[in-house]
């Protein structure tokens, strides 16, 4: 360790060092060890989480009227009346549009998922996990919904975004996460793999992949941003 940054000119390459203050920030997959030491940590999450059917319940009309609206069992049943029964071991994401103003979001008052709703999804529909846009499940003093989920050995997704671009059904969810040893959460990239006729997103062949595109603006360290950025 020299304390000197790598450079293209002298070392032929560059590399980044990362210091993560917490595993509980941003788009994440909460491991149950976050609330219960006897359940799986981040590195103990199975690879079977990688690809599952996705359902998206749109609660944005309710959250526009009430910023702290909590998804109910009635909301889930209303969604099923329109789209069919939620498949067993699927993933259910709750759209609230909270993330669309990121980073100008309210982390004190935010859309919630009720304890009754999460219990219904797990106990009556046997889902794999659910996800929501805010960084917490609920606003109750003792984290009632989140605590129930994690202390019963279930995982959950937080900080989910762009759900307004995903249909209610018909997609698969790709979940990619690192194996942080003993971690209570994972930084995750969730990708919805949607039917070819869906108008949003990008399809193979629509963008350069191999090789990846070359940019006119070089990548260089930006001290103000705290990461390497294109220098336009």
PDB file of C-alpha atoms in Angstrom:
ATOM      1  CA  UNK A   1       0.000   0.000   0.000  1.00  0.00           C
ATOM      2  CA  UNK A   2       1.562   3.258  -1.162  1.00  0.00           C
ATOM      3  CA  UNK A   3      -1.249   5.719  -0.538  1.00  0.00           C
ATOM      4  CA  UNK A   4      -0.987   6.776  -4.165  1.00  0.00           C
ATOM      5  CA  UNK A   5      -3.819   6.412  -6.626  1.00  0.00           C
ATOM      6  CA  UNK A   6      -3.364   4.145  -9.625  1.00  0.00           C
ATOM      7  CA  UNK A   7      -3.203   5.936 -12.967  1.00  0.00           C
ATOM      8  CA  UNK A   8      -3.570   4.888 -16.582  1.00  0.00           C
ATOM      9  CA  UNK A   9      -0.283   6.614 -17.403  1.00  0.00           C
ATOM     10  CA  UNK A  10       1.973   4.921 -14.838  1.00  0.00           C
ATOM     11  CA  UNK A  11       0.124   1.702 -13.903  1.00  0.00           C
ATOM     12  CA  UNK A  12      -1.797   1.008 -17.127  1.00  0.00           C
ATOM     13  CA  UNK A  13      -5.061   0.807 -15.141  1.00  0.00           C
ATOM     14  CA  UNK A  14      -7.049   2.425 -12.323  1.00  0.00           C
ATOM     15  CA  UNK A  15      -8.953   0.874  -9.417  1.00  0.00           C
ATOM     16  CA  UNK A  16     -11.288   2.140  -6.714  1.00  0.00           C
ATOM     17  CA  UNK A  17     -11.290   1.557  -2.960  1.00  0.00           C
ATOM     18  CA  UNK A  18     -14.686   1.586  -1.243  1.00  0.00           C
ATOM     19  CA  UNK A  19     -15.537   2.167   2.412  1.00  0.00           C
ATOM     20  CA  UNK A  20     -19.148   1.322   3.124  1.00  0.00           C
ATOM     21  CA  UNK A  21     -20.466   3.005   6.300  1.00  0.00           C
ATOM     22  CA  UNK A  22     -23.534   0.723   6.388  1.00  0.00           C
ATOM     23  CA  UNK A  23     -25.216  -2.101   4.504  1.00  0.00           C
ATOM     24  CA  UNK A  24     -28.601  -0.483   5.196  1.00  0.00           C
ATOM     25  CA  UNK A  25     -28.810   2.269   2.585  1.00  0.00           C
ATOM     26  CA  UNK A  26     -30.102   2.683  -0.943  1.00  0.00           C
ATOM     27  CA  UNK A  27     -31.545  -0.127  -3.030  1.00  0.00           C
ATOM     28  CA  UNK A  28     -31.050  -3.178  -0.878  1.00  0.00           C
ATOM     29  CA  UNK A  29     -32.128  -6.662   0.103  1.00  0.00           C
ATOM     30  CA  UNK A  30     -32.636  -6.921   3.845  1.00  0.00           C
ATOM     31  CA  UNK A  31     -31.379 -10.176   5.278  1.00  0.00           C
ATOM     32  CA  UNK A  32     -33.371 -11.478   8.263  1.00  0.00           C
ATOM     33  CA  UNK A  33     -30.193 -11.254  10.371  1.00  0.00           C
ATOM     34  CA  UNK A  34     -30.893  -7.506  10.408  1.00  0.00           C
ATOM     35  CA  UNK A  35     -33.409  -8.241  13.201  1.00  0.00           C
ATOM     36  CA  UNK A  36     -32.658 -11.830  14.243  1.00  0.00           C
ATOM     37  CA  UNK A  37     -29.179 -13.310  14.682  1.00  0.00           C
ATOM     38  CA  UNK A  38     -30.469 -16.861  14.166  1.00  0.00           C
ATOM     39  CA  UNK A  39     -31.547 -16.269  10.558  1.00  0.00           C
ATOM     40  CA  UNK A  40     -29.573 -15.778   7.340  1.00  0.00           C
ATOM     41  CA  UNK A  41     -27.019 -13.015   6.888  1.00  0.00           C
ATOM     42  CA  UNK A  42     -26.248 -11.528   3.475  1.00  0.00           C
ATOM     43  CA  UNK A  43     -23.689 -14.192   2.579  1.00  0.00           C
ATOM     44  CA  UNK A  44     -26.137 -16.928   3.555  1.00  0.00           C
ATOM     45  CA  UNK A  45     -28.889 -15.879   1.152  1.00  0.00           C
ATOM     46  CA  UNK A  46     -29.484 -18.635  -1.435  1.00  0.00           C
ATOM     47  CA  UNK A  47     -28.755 -18.238  -5.133  1.00  0.00           C
ATOM     48  CA  UNK A  48     -32.385 -19.231  -5.796  1.00  0.00           C
ATOM     49  CA  UNK A  49     -33.332 -15.588  -5.179  1.00  0.00           C
ATOM     50  CA  UNK A  50     -31.688 -14.686  -8.498  1.00  0.00           C
ATOM     51  CA  UNK A  51     -34.720 -14.988 -10.806  1.00  0.00           C
ATOM     52  CA  UNK A  52     -38.402 -15.043  -9.820  1.00  0.00           C
ATOM     53  CA  UNK A  53     -41.836 -14.022 -11.092  1.00  0.00           C
ATOM     54  CA  UNK A  54     -42.637 -10.387 -10.278  1.00  0.00           C
ATOM     55  CA  UNK A  55     -45.946  -8.769  -9.305  1.00  0.00           C
ATOM     56  CA  UNK A  56     -46.252  -4.989  -8.930  1.00  0.00           C
ATOM     57  CA  UNK A  57     -49.095  -3.605  -6.813  1.00  0.00           C
ATOM     58  CA  UNK A  58     -49.740   0.052  -7.609  1.00  0.00           C
ATOM     59  CA  UNK A  59     -50.575   2.013  -4.463  1.00  0.00           C
ATOM     60  CA  UNK A  60     -49.576   5.384  -5.954  1.00  0.00           C
ATOM     61  CA  UNK A  61     -53.171   6.702  -6.150  1.00  0.00           C
ATOM     62  CA  UNK A  62     -53.503   6.157  -2.393  1.00  0.00           C
ATOM     63  CA  UNK A  63     -50.082   7.604  -1.570  1.00  0.00           C
ATOM     64  CA  UNK A  64     -50.773  10.737  -3.604  1.00  0.00           C
ATOM     65  CA  UNK A  65     -53.707  11.411  -1.306  1.00  0.00           C
ATOM     66  CA  UNK A  66     -51.944  10.260   1.878  1.00  0.00           C
ATOM     67  CA  UNK A  67     -48.131  10.370   2.075  1.00  0.00           C
ATOM     68  CA  UNK A  68     -48.060   7.784   4.884  1.00  0.00           C
ATOM     69  CA  UNK A  69     -50.631   5.408   3.388  1.00  0.00           C
ATOM     70  CA  UNK A  70     -50.080   1.764   4.397  1.00  0.00           C
ATOM     71  CA  UNK A  71     -50.895  -0.990   1.901  1.00  0.00           C
ATOM     72  CA  UNK A  72     -53.775  -3.150   3.144  1.00  0.00           C
ATOM     73  CA  UNK A  73     -54.991  -6.702   2.596  1.00  0.00           C
ATOM     74  CA  UNK A  74     -57.936  -5.177   0.723  1.00  0.00           C
ATOM     75  CA  UNK A  75     -55.461  -3.553  -1.703  1.00  0.00           C
ATOM     76  CA  UNK A  76     -53.831  -6.926  -2.338  1.00  0.00           C
ATOM     77  CA  UNK A  77     -57.194  -8.604  -2.909  1.00  0.00           C
ATOM     78  CA  UNK A  78     -58.278  -5.797  -5.241  1.00  0.00           C
ATOM     79  CA  UNK A  79     -55.099  -6.314  -7.281  1.00  0.00           C
ATOM     80  CA  UNK A  80     -55.800 -10.054  -7.456  1.00  0.00           C
ATOM     81  CA  UNK A  81     -59.373  -9.408  -8.610  1.00  0.00           C
ATOM     82  CA  UNK A  82     -57.921  -7.644 -11.635  1.00  0.00           C
ATOM     83  CA  UNK A  83     -54.733  -9.635 -12.313  1.00  0.00           C
ATOM     84  CA  UNK A  84     -55.243 -13.056 -10.758  1.00  0.00           C
ATOM     85  CA  UNK A  85     -53.876 -14.764  -7.674  1.00  0.00           C
ATOM     86  CA  UNK A  86     -50.309 -13.879  -6.702  1.00  0.00           C
ATOM     87  CA  UNK A  87     -48.094 -16.848  -7.673  1.00  0.00           C
ATOM     88  CA  UNK A  88     -46.466 -18.853  -4.903  1.00  0.00           C
ATOM     89  CA  UNK A  89     -42.843 -17.900  -4.186  1.00  0.00           C
ATOM     90  CA  UNK A  90     -43.019 -14.845  -6.413  1.00  0.00           C
ATOM     91  CA  UNK A  91     -41.752 -11.372  -5.524  1.00  0.00           C
ATOM     92  CA  UNK A  92     -44.268  -8.592  -4.830  1.00  0.00           C
ATOM     93  CA  UNK A  93     -43.164  -4.975  -5.216  1.00  0.00           C
ATOM     94  CA  UNK A  94     -45.346  -2.134  -3.955  1.00  0.00           C
ATOM     95  CA  UNK A  95     -45.348   0.954  -6.142  1.00  0.00           C
ATOM     96  CA  UNK A  96     -45.810   4.259  -4.312  1.00  0.00           C
ATOM     97  CA  UNK A  97     -43.794   6.669  -6.537  1.00  0.00           C
ATOM     98  CA  UNK A  98     -41.933   7.817  -3.393  1.00  0.00           C
ATOM     99  CA  UNK A  99     -38.605   7.232  -5.147  1.00  0.00           C
ATOM    100  CA  UNK A 100     -39.401   9.415  -8.157  1.00  0.00           C
ATOM    101  CA  UNK A 101     -38.272  12.595  -6.363  1.00  0.00           C
ATOM    102  CA  UNK A 102     -35.031  11.048  -5.036  1.00  0.00           C
ATOM    103  CA  UNK A 103     -32.948  12.425  -3.375  1.00  0.00           C
ATOM    104  CA  UNK A 104     -35.542  15.033  -2.350  1.00  0.00           C
ATOM    105  CA  UNK A 105     -37.625  12.529  -0.381  1.00  0.00           C
ATOM    106  CA  UNK A 106     -39.196  12.574   3.066  1.00  0.00           C
ATOM    107  CA  UNK A 107     -37.637   9.808   5.185  1.00  0.00           C
ATOM    108  CA  UNK A 108     -39.798  10.647   8.210  1.00  0.00           C
ATOM    109  CA  UNK A 109     -43.211  10.419   6.546  1.00  0.00           C
ATOM    110  CA  UNK A 110     -43.424   7.850   3.769  1.00  0.00           C
ATOM    111  CA  UNK A 111     -45.667   5.176   2.201  1.00  0.00           C
ATOM    112  CA  UNK A 112     -45.899   1.995   4.247  1.00  0.00           C
ATOM    113  CA  UNK A 113     -46.853  -1.653   4.018  1.00  0.00           C
ATOM    114  CA  UNK A 114     -49.099  -2.734   6.873  1.00  0.00           C
ATOM    115  CA  UNK A 115     -48.348  -5.657   9.149  1.00  0.00           C
ATOM    116  CA  UNK A 116     -51.599  -7.299   8.060  1.00  0.00           C
ATOM    117  CA  UNK A 117     -50.594  -7.011   4.407  1.00  0.00           C
ATOM    118  CA  UNK A 118     -47.124  -8.543   4.835  1.00  0.00           C
ATOM    119  CA  UNK A 119     -48.536 -11.371   6.945  1.00  0.00           C
ATOM    120  CA  UNK A 120     -51.181 -12.038   4.291  1.00  0.00           C
ATOM    121  CA  UNK A 121     -48.583 -12.078   1.503  1.00  0.00           C
ATOM    122  CA  UNK A 122     -46.340 -14.523   3.345  1.00  0.00           C
ATOM    123  CA  UNK A 123     -48.868 -16.689   5.180  1.00  0.00           C
ATOM    124  CA  UNK A 124     -51.700 -16.776   2.646  1.00  0.00           C
ATOM    125  CA  UNK A 125     -49.833 -16.337  -0.652  1.00  0.00           C
ATOM    126  CA  UNK A 126     -46.446 -17.829   0.283  1.00  0.00           C
ATOM    127  CA  UNK A 127     -44.404 -15.183  -1.543  1.00  0.00           C
ATOM    128  CA  UNK A 128     -40.595 -15.212  -1.587  1.00  0.00           C
ATOM    129  CA  UNK A 129     -40.256 -11.583  -0.503  1.00  0.00           C
ATOM    130  CA  UNK A 130     -41.880  -8.207  -0.950  1.00  0.00           C
ATOM    131  CA  UNK A 131     -40.311  -4.842  -1.727  1.00  0.00           C
ATOM    132  CA  UNK A 132     -41.132  -1.158  -1.337  1.00  0.00           C
ATOM    133  CA  UNK A 133     -39.684   2.167  -2.451  1.00  0.00           C
ATOM    134  CA  UNK A 134     -38.932   3.839   0.929  1.00  0.00           C
ATOM    135  CA  UNK A 135     -36.002   2.776   3.103  1.00  0.00           C
ATOM    136  CA  UNK A 136     -38.260   1.320   5.802  1.00  0.00           C
ATOM    137  CA  UNK A 137     -41.388  -0.823   5.741  1.00  0.00           C
ATOM    138  CA  UNK A 138     -43.510   1.141   8.194  1.00  0.00           C
ATOM    139  CA  UNK A 139     -43.525   4.127  10.535  1.00  0.00           C
ATOM    140  CA  UNK A 140     -44.618   2.339  13.710  1.00  0.00           C
ATOM    141  CA  UNK A 141     -42.452   2.979  16.808  1.00  0.00           C
ATOM    142  CA  UNK A 142     -41.272  -0.649  16.983  1.00  0.00           C
ATOM    143  CA  UNK A 143     -41.121  -1.352  13.230  1.00  0.00           C
ATOM    144  CA  UNK A 144     -44.092  -3.733  13.468  1.00  0.00           C
ATOM    145  CA  UNK A 145     -44.233  -4.907   9.842  1.00  0.00           C
ATOM    146  CA  UNK A 146     -40.487  -4.929   9.238  1.00  0.00           C
ATOM    147  CA  UNK A 147     -39.807  -6.656  12.558  1.00  0.00           C
ATOM    148  CA  UNK A 148     -42.378  -9.367  11.833  1.00  0.00           C
ATOM    149  CA  UNK A 149     -40.880 -10.043   8.398  1.00  0.00           C
ATOM    150  CA  UNK A 150     -37.269 -10.302   9.501  1.00  0.00           C
ATOM    151  CA  UNK A 151     -37.782 -12.058  12.837  1.00  0.00           C
ATOM    152  CA  UNK A 152     -39.722 -14.767  11.013  1.00  0.00           C
ATOM    153  CA  UNK A 153     -36.859 -15.485   8.625  1.00  0.00           C
ATOM    154  CA  UNK A 154     -38.094 -13.619   5.557  1.00  0.00           C
ATOM    155  CA  UNK A 155     -36.147 -11.136   3.450  1.00  0.00           C
ATOM    156  CA  UNK A 156     -37.429  -7.862   2.007  1.00  0.00           C
ATOM    157  CA  UNK A 157     -36.395  -5.321  -0.628  1.00  0.00           C
ATOM    158  CA  UNK A 158     -36.059  -1.630   0.165  1.00  0.00           C
ATOM    159  CA  UNK A 159     -35.192   1.431  -1.889  1.00  0.00           C
ATOM    160  CA  UNK A 160     -36.794  -0.018  -5.015  1.00  0.00           C
ATOM    161  CA  UNK A 161     -37.170   2.433  -7.915  1.00  0.00           C
ATOM    162  CA  UNK A 162     -38.712   2.859 -11.383  1.00  0.00           C
ATOM    163  CA  UNK A 163     -41.775   0.758 -10.629  1.00  0.00           C
ATOM    164  CA  UNK A 164     -43.856   3.155 -12.739  1.00  0.00           C
ATOM    165  CA  UNK A 165     -42.063   1.614 -15.738  1.00  0.00           C
ATOM    166  CA  UNK A 166     -42.935  -2.001 -14.851  1.00  0.00           C
ATOM    167  CA  UNK A 167     -46.260  -3.739 -15.642  1.00  0.00           C
ATOM    168  CA  UNK A 168     -48.336  -5.374 -12.885  1.00  0.00           C
ATOM    169  CA  UNK A 169     -47.620  -8.902 -14.165  1.00  0.00           C
ATOM    170  CA  UNK A 170     -45.684 -10.748 -16.845  1.00  0.00           C
ATOM    171  CA  UNK A 171     -42.122  -9.930 -15.775  1.00  0.00           C
ATOM    172  CA  UNK A 172     -39.333 -11.848 -14.111  1.00  0.00           C
ATOM    173  CA  UNK A 173     -37.194 -10.170 -11.477  1.00  0.00           C
ATOM    174  CA  UNK A 174     -33.417 -10.550 -11.635  1.00  0.00           C
ATOM    175  CA  UNK A 175     -31.786  -9.960  -8.241  1.00  0.00           C
ATOM    176  CA  UNK A 176     -28.021  -9.530  -8.174  1.00  0.00           C
ATOM    177  CA  UNK A 177     -26.251  -9.065  -4.839  1.00  0.00           C
ATOM    178  CA  UNK A 178     -22.788  -9.474  -3.279  1.00  0.00           C
ATOM    179  CA  UNK A 179     -22.100 -11.953  -0.485  1.00  0.00           C
ATOM    180  CA  UNK A 180     -21.147  -9.563   2.309  1.00  0.00           C
ATOM    181  CA  UNK A 181     -19.912 -11.761   5.151  1.00  0.00           C
ATOM    182  CA  UNK A 182     -22.158 -11.421   8.163  1.00  0.00           C
ATOM    183  CA  UNK A 183     -24.062  -8.636   6.414  1.00  0.00           C
ATOM    184  CA  UNK A 184     -27.481  -7.491   7.541  1.00  0.00           C
ATOM    185  CA  UNK A 185     -28.328  -6.084   4.124  1.00  0.00           C
ATOM    186  CA  UNK A 186     -27.118  -6.154   0.530  1.00  0.00           C
ATOM    187  CA  UNK A 187     -26.601  -3.494  -2.070  1.00  0.00           C
ATOM    188  CA  UNK A 188     -28.688  -4.896  -4.918  1.00  0.00           C
ATOM    189  CA  UNK A 189     -29.474  -4.273  -8.552  1.00  0.00           C
ATOM    190  CA  UNK A 190     -33.030  -5.342  -9.359  1.00  0.00           C
ATOM    191  CA  UNK A 191     -33.807  -5.748 -13.065  1.00  0.00           C
ATOM    192  CA  UNK A 192     -37.313  -6.482 -14.345  1.00  0.00           C
ATOM    193  CA  UNK A 193     -37.185  -8.765 -17.407  1.00  0.00           C
ATOM    194  CA  UNK A 194     -40.406  -7.875 -19.213  1.00  0.00           C
ATOM    195  CA  UNK A 195     -42.252  -9.196 -22.288  1.00  0.00           C
ATOM    196  CA  UNK A 196     -40.793  -8.058 -25.640  1.00  0.00           C
ATOM    197  CA  UNK A 197     -43.840  -5.921 -26.433  1.00  0.00           C
ATOM    198  CA  UNK A 198     -43.428  -3.838 -23.263  1.00  0.00           C
ATOM    199  CA  UNK A 199     -42.465  -0.280 -24.385  1.00  0.00           C
ATOM    200  CA  UNK A 200     -40.119   0.670 -21.540  1.00  0.00           C
ATOM    201  CA  UNK A 201     -36.533  -0.313 -20.855  1.00  0.00           C
ATOM    202  CA  UNK A 202     -33.965  -1.704 -23.264  1.00  0.00           C
ATOM    203  CA  UNK A 203     -33.777  -4.957 -25.205  1.00  0.00           C
ATOM    204  CA  UNK A 204     -30.767  -6.943 -26.423  1.00  0.00           C
ATOM    205  CA  UNK A 205     -29.524  -5.448 -29.660  1.00  0.00           C
ATOM    206  CA  UNK A 206     -30.814  -1.948 -28.877  1.00  0.00           C
ATOM    207  CA  UNK A 207     -27.591  -0.762 -27.252  1.00  0.00           C
ATOM    208  CA  UNK A 208     -23.889  -1.525 -27.615  1.00  0.00           C
ATOM    209  CA  UNK A 209     -22.930  -4.535 -25.479  1.00  0.00           C
ATOM    210  CA  UNK A 210     -19.793  -6.226 -26.829  1.00  0.00           C
ATOM    211  CA  UNK A 211     -17.782  -4.145 -27.119  1.00  0.00           C
ATOM    212  CA  UNK A 212     -19.358  -1.603 -24.790  1.00  0.00           C
ATOM    213  CA  UNK A 213     -19.539   1.998 -26.052  1.00  0.00           C
ATOM    214  CA  UNK A 214     -16.534   4.319 -26.083  1.00  0.00           C
ATOM    215  CA  UNK A 215     -17.173   7.766 -24.597  1.00  0.00           C
ATOM    216  CA  UNK A 216     -15.642  10.997 -25.858  1.00  0.00           C
ATOM    217  CA  UNK A 217     -15.518  12.321 -22.291  1.00  0.00           C
ATOM    218  CA  UNK A 218     -12.929  10.468 -20.164  1.00  0.00           C
ATOM    219  CA  UNK A 219     -13.594   8.984 -16.733  1.00  0.00           C
ATOM    220  CA  UNK A 220     -11.708  10.896 -14.026  1.00  0.00           C
ATOM    221  CA  UNK A 221     -11.824  11.394 -10.281  1.00  0.00           C
ATOM    222  CA  UNK A 222     -14.275  14.110  -9.211  1.00  0.00           C
ATOM    223  CA  UNK A 223     -13.448  15.236  -5.664  1.00  0.00           C
ATOM    224  CA  UNK A 224     -16.746  17.112  -5.305  1.00  0.00           C
ATOM    225  CA  UNK A 225     -18.832  14.087  -6.239  1.00  0.00           C
ATOM    226  CA  UNK A 226     -16.558  11.589  -4.493  1.00  0.00           C
ATOM    227  CA  UNK A 227     -16.337   9.148  -7.401  1.00  0.00           C
ATOM    228  CA  UNK A 228     -15.001   8.829 -10.941  1.00  0.00           C
ATOM    229  CA  UNK A 229     -17.221  10.707 -13.375  1.00  0.00           C
ATOM    230  CA  UNK A 230     -17.200  11.645 -17.036  1.00  0.00           C
ATOM    231  CA  UNK A 231     -15.414  14.944 -17.551  1.00  0.00           C
ATOM    232  CA  UNK A 232     -17.581  16.846 -20.013  1.00  0.00           C
TER     233      UNK A 232
END
